[in-house]
Amino acid sequence: MKIKHSLAAFILASSTMLSISSTAQVAAEPHPEPTISFESYVEQLKQQALEKGFSAALVEQSFANVVYHKRAVKADRNQPEHVETLETYLPKRVPDWKVNKAREMLSKHKTELAKIGKQFGVQPRFIVSLWALESNFGKITGNFSVVSALATMAYDGRRESFFKGQLFDALTILEQGHIEITDMKGSWAGAMGHNQFMPSSFLAYAADGDGDGKKDIWNNTSDVFASIANYLKKVGWDNDITWARQVQLPENFDYKLAIPQNTGGRKPWLKQWALTEMSLSDWQAAGVRKYNGRDLPHVDITAALVFPDGEEGRAYLAYDNYKSLMHWNLSYYFVTSVGHLADRIKFDQ
């Protein structure tokens, strides 16, 4: 729900997250009831912003039309829980119409994507796939005032420190002049733009794709593409490899060779990756084969084995780029949907 990056997706995802993800942890936290009015709380936020060095003019402008969003609080407290498998999830997340639209967008923006892909070292099909899955190619980005949404979530109290930090990061973005306050729209949790970055992720990863001095992930596809690519590059993306491949396992396979499905968070998950990854030749020796039953590729790379649905479900040999996608959103289902879509739209670029 995306924490991720996509801090946004880290917060917003529900059933697609690892069972030990923050969404599940947050849902278990007690909810403190506010002791002051929202209006008084906003005055405190304004004072804190001034103490952090933001100008009085910026603070007054940013908070001038702040409102309490009951819908945001309701959405946060009532995130749905569904039992899914990849067999039910992928057809909904990656339907044929979205695949066709992604191919269309990959072709429409081919020149721009090729330039940005080369600059950052990220295959354009993955840029388009993330764009498609985060916001339906920029069509579903949220219509909440980001400042209002973040102030509301901070006031709600369950994750006050986190959302206050995001709010002050949003003020920094406004201070830098990337977007006007009236145009700074996002989700109920404050995720912004076509790639649904939280403000902290914007400051860390947003990029100026067309050289106009702004990083406009709300309206400028060049900046959207560059920001997605820059994110992946900064978290270790390797342009020379793909994300994963579905594989067959032999009878009596030793499942201790795989990453456990529930590891307890990102750090322990990465630790398990380091403990279990092997070369493709070693996986071949362990009896693992391509999904069609043929031998694994004879290439000198390592991979770890993951089971998004547990040992009875699909098995994937995951390459290092899988870790980059899990940094974006710590969700096996999200990562699988990104890779699945990227594979379906692949063609000579």
Short mmCIF file of C-alpha atoms in Angstrom, two decimals, residues 133-254:
data_model
loop_
_atom_site.label_atom_id
_atom_site.label_comp_id
_atom_site.label_asym_id
_atom_site.label_seq_id
_atom_site.Cartn_x
_atom_site.Cartn_y
_atom_site.Cartn_z
CA LEU A 133 -1.58 -0.33 -12.83
CA GLU A 134 -1.08 2.69 -10.60
CA SER A 135 -3.55 5.06 -12.26
CA ASN A 136 -5.02 3.47 -15.40
CA PHE A 137 -2.71 5.62 -17.55
CA GLY A 138 -3.42 8.73 -15.50
CA LYS A 139 -7.21 8.45 -15.51
CA ILE A 140 -7.65 7.49 -11.85
CA THR A 141 -5.41 9.66 -9.69
CA GLY A 142 -7.76 10.87 -6.94
CA ASN A 143 -9.54 14.18 -6.56
CA PHE A 144 -8.76 15.00 -2.94
CA SER A 145 -6.78 18.10 -2.05
CA VAL A 146 -3.49 16.53 -0.96
CA VAL A 147 -3.00 19.03 1.87
CA SER A 148 -6.55 18.44 3.11
CA ALA A 149 -6.23 14.66 2.83
CA LEU A 150 -2.93 14.56 4.73
CA ALA A 151 -4.16 16.98 7.39
CA THR A 152 -7.25 14.81 7.81
CA MET A 153 -5.25 11.60 8.13
CA ALA A 154 -2.84 13.20 10.60
CA TYR A 155 -5.75 14.49 12.68
CA ASP A 156 -7.35 11.04 12.65
CA GLY A 157 -4.38 10.04 14.79
CA ARG A 158 -3.69 6.45 13.88
CA ARG A 159 -0.54 7.30 11.93
CA GLU A 160 -0.16 10.93 12.90
CA SER A 161 3.63 11.13 12.69
CA PHE A 162 3.74 9.54 9.25
CA PHE A 163 1.05 11.74 7.73
CA LYS A 164 2.39 14.93 9.32
CA GLY A 165 5.74 14.15 7.72
CA GLN A 166 4.03 13.66 4.38
CA LEU A 167 2.17 16.95 4.83
CA PHE A 168 5.36 18.92 5.39
CA ASP A 169 6.90 17.16 2.37
CA ALA A 170 3.88 18.31 0.36
CA LEU A 171 4.59 21.89 1.46
CA THR A 172 8.17 21.44 0.24
CA ILE A 173 6.87 20.38 -3.18
CA LEU A 174 4.70 23.49 -3.30
CA GLU A 175 7.62 25.61 -2.14
CA GLN A 176 9.74 24.23 -4.99
CA GLY A 177 7.08 25.29 -7.48
CA HIS A 178 6.32 21.96 -9.16
CA ILE A 179 2.54 22.34 -8.88
CA GLU A 180 0.00 24.93 -7.74
CA ILE A 181 -1.93 24.23 -4.54
CA THR A 182 -5.24 24.12 -6.44
CA ASP A 183 -3.86 21.43 -8.74
CA MET A 184 -2.21 19.30 -6.04
CA LYS A 185 -4.75 16.50 -6.07
CA GLY A 186 -4.42 12.91 -4.98
CA SER A 187 -5.96 9.93 -3.24
CA TRP A 188 -7.60 9.94 0.18
CA ALA A 189 -4.20 8.98 1.64
CA GLY A 190 -2.27 11.67 -0.25
CA ALA A 191 -0.85 9.56 -3.10
CA MET A 192 -0.28 11.87 -6.04
CA GLY A 193 -0.29 11.91 -9.80
CA HIS A 194 -0.11 9.29 -12.52
CA ASN A 195 2.39 7.20 -10.55
CA GLN A 196 0.72 7.71 -7.15
CA PHE A 197 3.78 8.90 -5.26
CA MET A 198 3.44 9.96 -1.66
CA PRO A 199 5.10 13.37 -1.08
CA SER A 200 8.23 11.79 0.45
CA SER A 201 8.59 9.53 -2.58
CA PHE A 202 8.12 12.53 -4.86
CA LEU A 203 11.01 14.32 -3.17
CA ALA A 204 13.18 11.20 -3.37
CA TYR A 205 12.39 9.98 -6.88
CA ALA A 206 10.43 12.44 -9.04
CA ALA A 207 12.33 13.55 -12.15
CA ASP A 208 12.06 16.31 -14.75
CA GLY A 209 11.57 14.42 -18.00
CA ASP A 210 11.39 17.33 -20.43
CA GLY A 211 13.82 19.79 -18.85
CA ASP A 212 11.30 22.51 -18.04
CA GLY A 213 12.48 22.80 -14.44
CA LYS A 214 9.37 21.19 -12.95
CA LYS A 215 8.48 17.67 -11.92
CA ASP A 216 4.82 17.52 -12.85
CA ILE A 217 3.54 13.97 -12.27
CA TRP A 218 -0.06 15.21 -12.48
CA ASN A 219 -0.12 16.45 -16.08
CA ASN A 220 3.20 15.83 -17.86
CA THR A 221 3.78 12.31 -19.20
CA SER A 222 7.49 13.01 -19.72
CA ASP A 223 7.83 13.69 -15.99
CA VAL A 224 5.65 10.69 -15.15
CA PHE A 225 7.78 8.33 -17.24
CA ALA A 226 11.05 9.79 -15.99
CA SER A 227 9.90 9.59 -12.37
CA ILE A 228 8.91 5.93 -12.67
CA ALA A 229 12.21 5.12 -14.37
CA ASN A 230 14.24 7.14 -11.88
CA TYR A 231 12.56 5.34 -8.99
CA LEU A 232 13.40 1.93 -10.40
CA LYS A 233 16.96 2.97 -11.23
CA LYS A 234 17.56 4.27 -7.70
CA VAL A 235 16.38 1.03 -6.14
CA GLY A 236 18.68 -1.11 -8.27
CA TRP A 237 16.94 -1.88 -11.57
CA ASP A 238 19.04 -3.83 -14.09
CA ASN A 239 18.14 -3.10 -17.71
CA ASP A 240 19.83 -6.32 -18.89
CA ILE A 241 17.45 -8.72 -17.17
CA THR A 242 13.71 -9.19 -16.77
CA TRP A 243 11.67 -9.58 -13.58
CA ALA A 244 10.88 -13.30 -13.13
CA ARG A 245 9.70 -16.45 -14.85
CA GLN A 246 7.06 -18.96 -13.88
CA VAL A 247 8.56 -22.40 -13.40
CA GLN A 248 7.74 -26.06 -12.81
CA LEU A 249 9.01 -27.87 -9.73
CA PRO A 250 9.95 -31.55 -9.46
CA GLU A 251 8.12 -34.00 -7.27
CA ASN A 252 9.30 -33.98 -3.66
CA PHE A 253 10.80 -30.53 -4.08
CA ASP A 254 12.51 -29.16 -0.97
#
